[in-house]
PDB file of C-alpha atoms in Angstrom:
ATOM      1  CA  MET A 269      -0.066   0.122  -0.326  1.00 82.00           C
ATOM      2  CA  GLU A 270       1.722   3.200  -1.184  1.00 88.00           C
ATOM      3  CA  ILE A 271       1.397   6.396   1.578  1.00 90.00           C
ATOM      4  CA  ARG A 272       2.544   9.426   0.017  1.00 90.00           C
ATOM      5  CA  TYR A 273       4.765  11.672   2.560  1.00 90.00           C
ATOM      6  CA  THR A 274       6.593  15.126   3.277  1.00 88.00           C
ATOM      7  CA  THR A 275       9.293  15.628   5.618  1.00 88.00           C
ATOM      8  CA  ARG A 276       9.259  18.442   8.229  1.00 84.00           C
ATOM      9  CA  SER A 277      11.644  20.285  10.328  1.00 77.00           C
ATOM     10  CA  THR A 278      10.195  21.946  13.147  1.00 69.00           C
ATOM     11  CA  ASP A 279       7.942  20.289  15.660  1.00 70.00           C
ATOM     12  CA  ARG A 280       5.887  23.896  17.183  1.00 79.00           C
ATOM     13  CA  LYS A 281       2.879  22.450  18.849  1.00 80.00           C
ATOM     14  CA  LYS A 282       1.283  25.530  16.077  1.00 80.00           C
ATOM     15  CA  ASN A 283       2.565  23.803  12.650  1.00 81.00           C
ATOM     16  CA  LEU A 284       1.445  20.381  14.394  1.00 84.00           C
ATOM     17  CA  THR A 285      -1.741  21.334  15.217  1.00 82.00           C
ATOM     18  CA  THR A 286      -2.537  22.993  11.533  1.00 82.00           C
ATOM     19  CA  MET A 287      -0.947  19.958  10.018  1.00 85.00           C
ATOM     20  CA  ARG A 288      -3.657  17.327  11.886  1.00 87.00           C
ATOM     21  CA  ARG A 289      -6.297  20.395  11.161  1.00 87.00           C
ATOM     22  CA  GLU A 290      -5.249  19.951   7.017  1.00 89.00           C
ATOM     23  CA  GLY A 291      -6.805  15.914   7.416  1.00 88.00           C
ATOM     24  CA  ASN A 292      -2.629  15.186   7.862  1.00 90.00           C
ATOM     25  CA  ILE A 293      -0.581  13.253  10.145  1.00 92.00           C
ATOM     26  CA  PRO A 294       2.747  13.876  12.093  1.00 92.00           C
ATOM     27  CA  ALA A 295       4.834  10.666  11.647  1.00 92.00           C
ATOM     28  CA  VAL A 296       8.621   9.358  12.585  1.00 92.00           C
ATOM     29  CA  LEU A 297      10.227   7.407   9.945  1.00 92.00           C
ATOM     30  CA  TYR A 298      12.765   4.993  12.153  1.00 91.00           C
ATOM     31  CA  VAL A 299      15.751   4.049  10.098  1.00 87.00           C
ATOM     32  CA  LYS A 300      18.617   2.141  11.802  1.00 82.00           C
ATOM     33  CA  GLY A 301      19.158   3.938  14.976  1.00 80.00           C
ATOM     34  CA  LYS A 302      18.079   7.199  13.559  1.00 88.00           C
ATOM     35  CA  SER A 303      14.423   8.785  12.878  1.00 88.00           C
ATOM     36  CA  GLN A 304      13.241  11.251  10.432  1.00 89.00           C
ATOM     37  CA  ASN A 305      10.061  13.475  11.010  1.00 90.00           C
ATOM     38  CA  ILE A 306       7.474  13.176   7.930  1.00 91.00           C
ATOM     39  CA  THR A 307       4.539  14.308   7.325  1.00 91.00           C
ATOM     40  CA  VAL A 308       2.192  11.293   6.131  1.00 92.00           C
ATOM     41  CA  ILE A 309      -0.959  12.244   3.932  1.00 90.00           C
ATOM     42  CA  GLY A 310      -4.039  11.725   5.643  1.00 88.00           C
ATOM     43  CA  ASP A 311      -6.071  11.045   2.565  1.00 89.00           C
ATOM     44  CA  ASP A 312      -3.525   8.429   1.883  1.00 89.00           C
ATOM     45  CA  TYR A 313      -3.495   6.383   4.864  1.00 89.00           C
ATOM     46  CA  GLN A 314      -7.350   6.483   5.495  1.00 89.00           C
ATOM     47  CA  ALA A 315      -7.941   4.810   2.021  1.00 89.00           C
ATOM     48  CA  ALA A 316      -4.891   2.013   3.123  1.00 89.00           C
ATOM     49  CA  LEU A 317      -6.576   1.407   6.260  1.00 87.00           C
ATOM     50  CA  ARG A 318     -10.028   1.028   4.747  1.00 89.00           C
ATOM     51  CA  LYS A 319      -8.767  -1.720   2.396  1.00 89.00           C
ATOM     52  CA  MET A 320      -6.932  -3.726   4.849  1.00 86.00           C
ATOM     53  CA  SER A 321      -8.735  -6.618   7.018  1.00 82.00           C
ATOM     54  CA  LYS A 322      -9.232  -5.914  10.994  1.00 81.00           C
ATOM     55  CA  GLY A 323      -6.429  -6.747  13.008  1.00 79.00           C
ATOM     56  CA  SER A 324      -3.917  -6.590   9.740  1.00 83.00           C
ATOM     57  CA  LEU A 325      -2.310  -3.419  10.743  1.00 84.00           C
ATOM     58  CA  PRO A 326       1.070  -4.678  12.332  1.00 84.00           C
ATOM     59  CA  THR A 327       1.806  -6.613   9.534  1.00 86.00           C
ATOM     60  CA  THR A 328       1.268  -4.065   6.374  1.00 89.00           C
ATOM     61  CA  VAL A 329       3.856  -3.058   4.324  1.00 91.00           C
ATOM     62  CA  PHE A 330       3.506   0.411   3.683  1.00 92.00           C
ATOM     63  CA  GLN A 331       5.368   1.923   0.884  1.00 92.00           C
ATOM     64  CA  LEU A 332       6.011   5.275   1.796  1.00 91.00           C
ATOM     65  CA  LYS A 333       6.576   7.750  -0.928  1.00 91.00           C
ATOM     66  CA  ASP A 334       8.314  10.839  -0.734  1.00 88.00           C
ATOM     67  CA  GLU A 335       8.460  14.255  -2.865  1.00 88.00           C
ATOM     68  CA  GLU A 336      10.841  13.118  -5.133  1.00 88.00           C
ATOM     69  CA  GLY A 337       9.659   9.834  -5.846  1.00 87.00           C
ATOM     70  CA  ASN A 338      12.117   7.478  -3.638  1.00 90.00           C
ATOM     71  CA  VAL A 339      10.197   4.960  -2.093  1.00 92.00           C
ATOM     72  CA  THR A 340      10.702   3.302   1.915  1.00 91.00           C
ATOM     73  CA  LYS A 341       8.956   0.251   2.744  1.00 93.00           C
ATOM     74  CA  ALA A 342       8.210   0.468   6.141  1.00 93.00           C
ATOM     75  CA  ILE A 343       5.376  -1.165   8.734  1.00 92.00           C
ATOM     76  CA  VAL A 344       3.782   0.869  11.481  1.00 91.00           C
ATOM     77  CA  LYS A 345       5.347   0.675  14.926  1.00 90.00           C
ATOM     78  CA  ASP A 346       3.502   2.617  16.877  1.00 91.00           C
ATOM     79  CA  ILE A 347      -0.376   4.488  16.940  1.00 91.00           C
ATOM     80  CA  GLN A 348      -1.399   7.965  19.282  1.00 92.00           C
ATOM     81  CA  TYR A 349      -5.053   8.711  19.039  1.00 92.00           C
ATOM     82  CA  HIS A 350      -7.146  11.477  20.563  1.00 91.00           C
ATOM     83  CA  ILE A 351      -8.595  10.341  24.365  1.00 93.00           C
ATOM     84  CA  THR A 352     -12.090  11.044  23.386  1.00 93.00           C
ATOM     85  CA  SER A 353     -12.411  11.702  19.083  1.00 89.00           C
ATOM     86  CA  TYR A 354      -9.954   8.416  18.430  1.00 88.00           C
ATOM     87  CA  ARG A 355      -8.439  10.183  15.897  1.00 88.00           C
ATOM     88  CA  ILE A 356      -4.936   9.492  14.561  1.00 90.00           C
ATOM     89  CA  VAL A 357      -2.924  11.746  16.283  1.00 91.00           C
ATOM     90  CA  HIS A 358       0.824  10.302  15.404  1.00 92.00           C
ATOM     91  CA  LEU A 359       2.175   7.621  13.391  1.00 93.00           C
ATOM     92  CA  ASP A 360       5.607   5.875  14.227  1.00 93.00           C
ATOM     93  CA  PHE A 361       6.841   3.760  11.335  1.00 93.00           C
ATOM     94  CA  LEU A 362       9.918   1.359  11.082  1.00 92.00           C
ATOM     95  CA  GLU A 363      11.968   1.116   8.114  1.00 92.00           C
ATOM     96  CA  LEU A 364      12.232  -2.626   6.680  1.00 92.00           C
ATOM     97  CA  LYS A 365      15.992  -3.727   5.288  1.00 90.00           C
ATOM     98  CA  GLU A 366      16.443  -7.293   4.064  1.00 89.00           C
ATOM     99  CA  ASP A 367      19.170  -7.951   6.726  1.00 89.00           C
ATOM    100  CA  THR A 368      17.843  -6.462   9.666  1.00 88.00           C
ATOM    101  CA  PHE A 369      14.986  -8.432  12.190  1.00 91.00           C
ATOM    102  CA  VAL A 370      11.837  -6.862  13.254  1.00 89.00           C
ATOM    103  CA  THR A 371      10.014  -7.727  16.153  1.00 89.00           C
ATOM    104  CA  THR A 372       6.251  -7.751  15.090  1.00 88.00           C
ATOM    105  CA  ASN A 373       2.838  -9.305  16.657  1.00 88.00           C
ATOM    106  CA  VAL A 374       1.020 -10.853  13.780  1.00 88.00           C
ATOM    107  CA  PRO A 375      -2.872 -11.317  14.125  1.00 87.00           C
ATOM    108  CA  ILE A 376      -4.294 -15.232  14.639  1.00 88.00           C
ATOM    109  CA  ARG A 377      -7.266 -15.891  12.519  1.00 85.00           C
ATOM    110  CA  LEU A 378      -9.636 -18.500  13.358  1.00 85.00           C
ATOM    111  CA  LEU A 379     -10.960 -20.765  10.409  1.00 86.00           C
ATOM    112  CA  ASN A 380     -14.007 -22.078  10.339  1.00 85.00           C
ATOM    113  CA  GLU A 381     -15.782 -20.974  13.466  1.00 82.00           C
ATOM    114  CA  MET A 382     -18.914 -21.964  12.525  1.00 84.00           C
ATOM    115  CA  HIS A 383     -17.719 -25.577  12.610  1.00 87.00           C
ATOM    116  CA  CYS A 384     -17.163 -25.846  16.165  1.00 85.00           C
ATOM    117  CA  SER A 385     -19.342 -28.142  17.904  1.00 86.00           C
ATOM    118  CA  GLY A 386     -19.895 -25.668  20.718  1.00 86.00           C
ATOM    119  CA  VAL A 387     -21.195 -23.079  18.767  1.00 87.00           C
ATOM    120  CA  LYS A 388     -23.186 -24.950  16.760  1.00 88.00           C
ATOM    121  CA  LEU A 389     -24.984 -25.196  20.074  1.00 90.00           C
ATOM    122  CA  GLY A 390     -25.143 -21.884  20.857  1.00 89.00           C
ATOM    123  CA  GLY A 391     -21.704 -21.172  22.310  1.00 89.00           C
ATOM    124  CA  VAL A 392     -19.654 -18.507  21.991  1.00 88.00           C
ATOM    125  CA  LEU A 393     -15.573 -18.837  20.419  1.00 85.00           C
ATOM    126  CA  ARG A 394     -13.474 -16.626  22.655  1.00 86.00           C
ATOM    127  CA  PRO A 395     -10.191 -16.724  21.354  1.00 86.00           C
ATOM    128  CA  VAL A 396      -7.693 -16.356  24.554  1.00 90.00           C
ATOM    129  CA  ILE A 397      -4.532 -15.579  22.049  1.00 90.00           C
ATOM    130  CA  ARG A 398      -5.089 -12.985  19.916  1.00 87.00           C
ATOM    131  CA  ASN A 399      -1.749 -12.550  18.115  1.00 88.00           C
ATOM    132  CA  VAL A 400       2.167 -13.711  18.779  1.00 92.00           C
ATOM    133  CA  LYS A 401       4.659 -11.811  19.263  1.00 93.00           C
ATOM    134  CA  VAL A 402       7.265 -13.025  16.374  1.00 92.00           C
ATOM    135  CA  ARG A 403      10.767 -11.596  15.180  1.00 93.00           C
ATOM    136  CA  CYS A 404      11.955 -12.571  11.872  1.00 90.00           C
ATOM    137  CA  LEU A 405      13.158 -10.822   8.944  1.00 90.00           C
ATOM    138  CA  PRO A 406      11.260  -8.953   6.605  1.00 86.00           C
TER     139      PRO A 406
END
């Protein structure tokens, strides 16, 4: 999924508030111990979220495209939400390198729940574990 972004230099509260009002999301792109402040185009991110299945955000690889057309593969490391409106306030992305290990939560999907004999008798299936922490190469 491709998302456009621009680089930003200042972190003044006024600038961040204006950016959020325009529909964009302040973010940080982590690259091997360094960080780069960026602004994610909000419409692109919301469109990508609509295409995703439930629970697959931690394992979705985004292609971040800057103003010059350079593409960086990254996953979402952290999301911060507004307390009352639940709008996205800040994103953290982690760049994927072929030789660097990544730790992420992989969602567990249950198949054929309706064929379970307990569910057929009127019970409800309540999974205890919803995801598994995995460390691997991208």
